[in-house]
C-alpha positions as MATLAB code, in Angstrom:
seq = 'MSVEPRVNDQIRAREVRLVGPEGEQVGIVPLERALQLAADVDLDLVEVAPMARPPVCKLMDFGKFKYESALKAREARRNQQQTVIKEMKLRPKIDPHDYETKKGHVVRFLKAGDKVKVTIMFRGREQSRPELGYRLLRRLESEISELGYVEAAPKQDGRNMIMVLAPHRATKAAATAARTGGPREREAGAAEAPPAEAAGPAGTTGE';
ca = [
     100.851   89.661   60.173;
     103.035   86.493   61.798;
     104.168   83.454   59.912;
     105.090   80.281   61.343;
     108.647   78.361   60.185;
     108.526   75.611   58.096;
     108.742   72.763   59.850;
     110.079   68.782   58.540;
     108.737   68.135   55.403;
     107.446   71.766   54.742;
     110.838   72.344   54.438;
     112.071   72.254   50.655;
     115.961   73.240   50.853;
     118.234   70.397   49.887;
     120.273   71.459   52.319;
     120.340   72.475   55.528;
     122.037   74.369   57.839;
     121.328   72.463   61.072;
     121.602   74.377   64.246;
     121.163   71.649   67.138;
     118.481   71.167   70.258;
     120.532   73.268   72.919;
     122.085   75.589   70.091;
     125.339   73.589   69.441;
     126.320   73.984   65.305;
     125.666   70.699   63.009;
     127.183   72.357   60.142;
     125.161   72.091   56.610;
     123.993   69.374   55.715;
     121.447   67.550   53.207;
     118.118   68.079   54.268;
     117.287   64.201   54.059;
     120.338   63.940   57.023;
     118.936   67.231   59.233;
     114.587   64.906   58.857;
     116.803   61.817   59.863;
     119.016   63.313   62.914;
     115.472   64.816   64.205;
     113.505   61.752   63.977;
     116.811   59.854   65.566;
     116.642   61.336   68.341;
     112.366   62.678   68.895;
     112.295   66.047   67.932;
     110.937   68.523   64.963;
     113.373   70.403   62.129;
     112.484   73.852   62.202;
     113.267   76.247   59.583;
     114.490   79.257   62.362;
     116.232   81.482   59.574;
     114.530   80.751   55.962;
     116.070   83.902   53.686;
     119.634   82.612   54.764;
     121.985   80.225   52.191;
     121.710   77.596   53.389;
     117.934   78.279   55.853;
     118.710   77.281   59.256;
     117.550   75.237   60.812;
     117.179   73.641   64.600;
     116.090   70.205   66.262;
     112.784   71.458   68.612;
     110.474   69.875   69.845;
     107.902   72.517   67.865;
     104.757   71.705   70.117;
     106.428   72.886   73.247;
     107.949   75.640   71.466;
     104.466   77.354   70.266;
     102.983   76.461   73.429;
     105.465   78.810   75.331;
     106.258   80.882   72.906;
     102.238   81.656   73.465;
     102.607   82.243   77.615;
     105.224   84.613   76.515;
     102.898   86.537   74.373;
      99.724   86.590   76.530;
     102.089   87.859   79.377;
     103.942   90.317   77.580;
     100.191   92.162   76.912;
      99.419   90.995   80.231;
     102.006   93.778   81.535;
     101.961   96.000   79.887;
     101.106   99.094   80.250;
      98.058  101.342   79.193;
      99.040  104.905   79.176;
      95.785  106.401   80.639;
      95.734  110.596   80.692;
      93.061  112.187   83.030;
      92.008  115.621   83.243;
      90.875  117.807   85.899;
      90.485  121.028   85.203;
      90.145  124.059   88.029;
      90.318  127.857   88.134;
      92.948  130.636   89.213;
      90.657  131.862   91.775;
      89.296  128.574   93.343;
      88.277  127.926   96.908;
      90.642  126.344   99.290;
      88.311  123.451   99.814;
      87.505  122.964   96.096;
      91.596  123.278   95.331;
      91.622  119.859   98.011;
      89.039  118.008   97.227;
      90.355  117.999   93.149;
      93.729  117.958   95.001;
      92.941  114.546   95.750;
      91.567  113.691   92.575;
      95.309  114.578   91.101;
      96.441  112.258   93.883;
      94.307  109.527   93.724;
      94.768  108.812   89.637;
      98.840  109.674   89.872;
      98.027  106.638   92.646;
      96.500  104.707   90.172;
      99.491  105.303   87.652;
      97.326  106.906   85.305;
      99.086  110.670   83.670;
      96.742  113.853   84.459;
      96.145  116.766   82.760;
      95.716  120.007   85.087;
      93.545  122.870   82.800;
      93.288  126.350   84.288;
      90.329  127.463   83.135;
      90.662  132.112   82.879;
      87.756  134.024   82.445;
      87.297  137.213   81.534;
      89.841  139.950   83.187;
      91.471  136.879   84.135;
      93.177  136.109   81.409;
      95.746  139.488   82.126;
      96.650  137.577   85.465;
      98.152  133.917   84.325;
     100.526  134.134   86.756;
      98.068  133.014   89.302;
      97.597  129.772   86.716;
     101.088  129.371   87.119;
     101.534  129.854   90.766;
      98.794  127.569   91.347;
     100.322  124.800   89.270;
     103.430  125.381   90.847;
     101.818  125.272   94.297;
     100.047  121.664   93.047;
     103.295  120.417   91.444;
     105.428  120.406   94.505;
     102.746  119.374   96.551;
     102.020  116.667   95.068;
     105.636  116.181   94.388;
     106.016  112.032   96.322;
     104.023  110.578   93.503;
     104.767  112.437   90.366;
     106.469  115.131   88.347;
     105.336  117.147   85.467;
     105.984  116.312   81.875;
     105.008  118.672   80.385;
     105.572  122.420   81.459;
     102.732  124.585   82.199;
     101.961  126.360   78.608;
      99.356  128.946   77.400;
      96.743  128.057   75.297;
      94.263  129.890   73.897;
      92.511  130.507   77.311;
      93.335  127.484   79.378;
      97.014  127.664   81.386;
      97.550  123.152   80.692;
      99.833  121.114   82.984;
     100.568  117.236   82.277;
     101.529  115.079   85.672;
     102.774  111.041   85.175;
     103.835  109.150   88.419;
     107.672  108.148   88.900;
     108.362  104.921   88.213;
     107.968  103.718   91.513;
     103.740  104.855   92.204;
     103.353  103.420   88.701;
     105.045   99.984   89.447;
     103.285   99.846   92.858;
     100.064  100.817   90.903;
     100.978   97.898   88.404;
     101.308   95.240   91.229;
      98.050   96.653   93.427;
      95.582   96.068   89.726;
      98.210   92.517   89.454;
      97.673   90.890   93.535;
     101.102   89.536   93.439;
     101.085   86.449   95.805;
     101.955   88.887   99.067;
      99.032   90.850   98.254;
      97.046   87.878   97.749;
      98.618   85.921  101.025;
      97.812   88.809  103.122;
      94.081   89.368  101.774;
      93.605   85.269  102.503;
      94.832   86.028  106.005;
      92.655   89.047  106.551;
      89.695   87.463  105.559;
      87.664   86.482  108.596;
      86.536   82.936  109.433;
      82.965   81.874  107.632;
      81.819   81.466  110.908;
      82.379   84.666  112.226;
      80.558   86.284  108.790;
      76.761   88.506  110.070;
      73.597   86.788  108.252;
      73.526   86.218  105.136;
      72.366   89.218  103.176;
      73.820   92.017  105.254;
      77.391   93.857  104.694;
      78.838   94.573  107.754;
      78.778   98.382  106.808;
];
């Protein structure tokens, strides 16, 4: 749980090690003197290191400090990349068309910045031919190499063989930029949007 620092009259120490608003060291001064200096420059006295002896206090605009801290925390949460793992299941003797379809999904997941767990499902006598699964996974690995890499090598897990693919850093960065919509994307979208008078009749989509 976050606990706000003591400010001004909340500070209980008799003397403090004072730091100026630009980070300059003022030295150890009585609390009354530190409070007076804060009042003289219209700033707050904030206890930034309460466990020090004497505690360290800094002159600052506490309201501005809290506002900027909240903005930074919000930005950090917005930029935090949540790891999502998708799953794609294949058979060792998959039809070529089905393979291309499944590979398309893997490509889409990687482009979105997600990891993909690829599972080869063996049935019956197929369990005696694990090389079929390896061959299929290696083929998939080579065909998506521009977008991702093998994070967890193929391994047998009961009747299944599992491999985990992860997007390259550049792929993930592009996905994040696409989601957040940077200035260039917004400007491009605005430039490509048709003027209002060119739009079709109300209720139509143009498709």
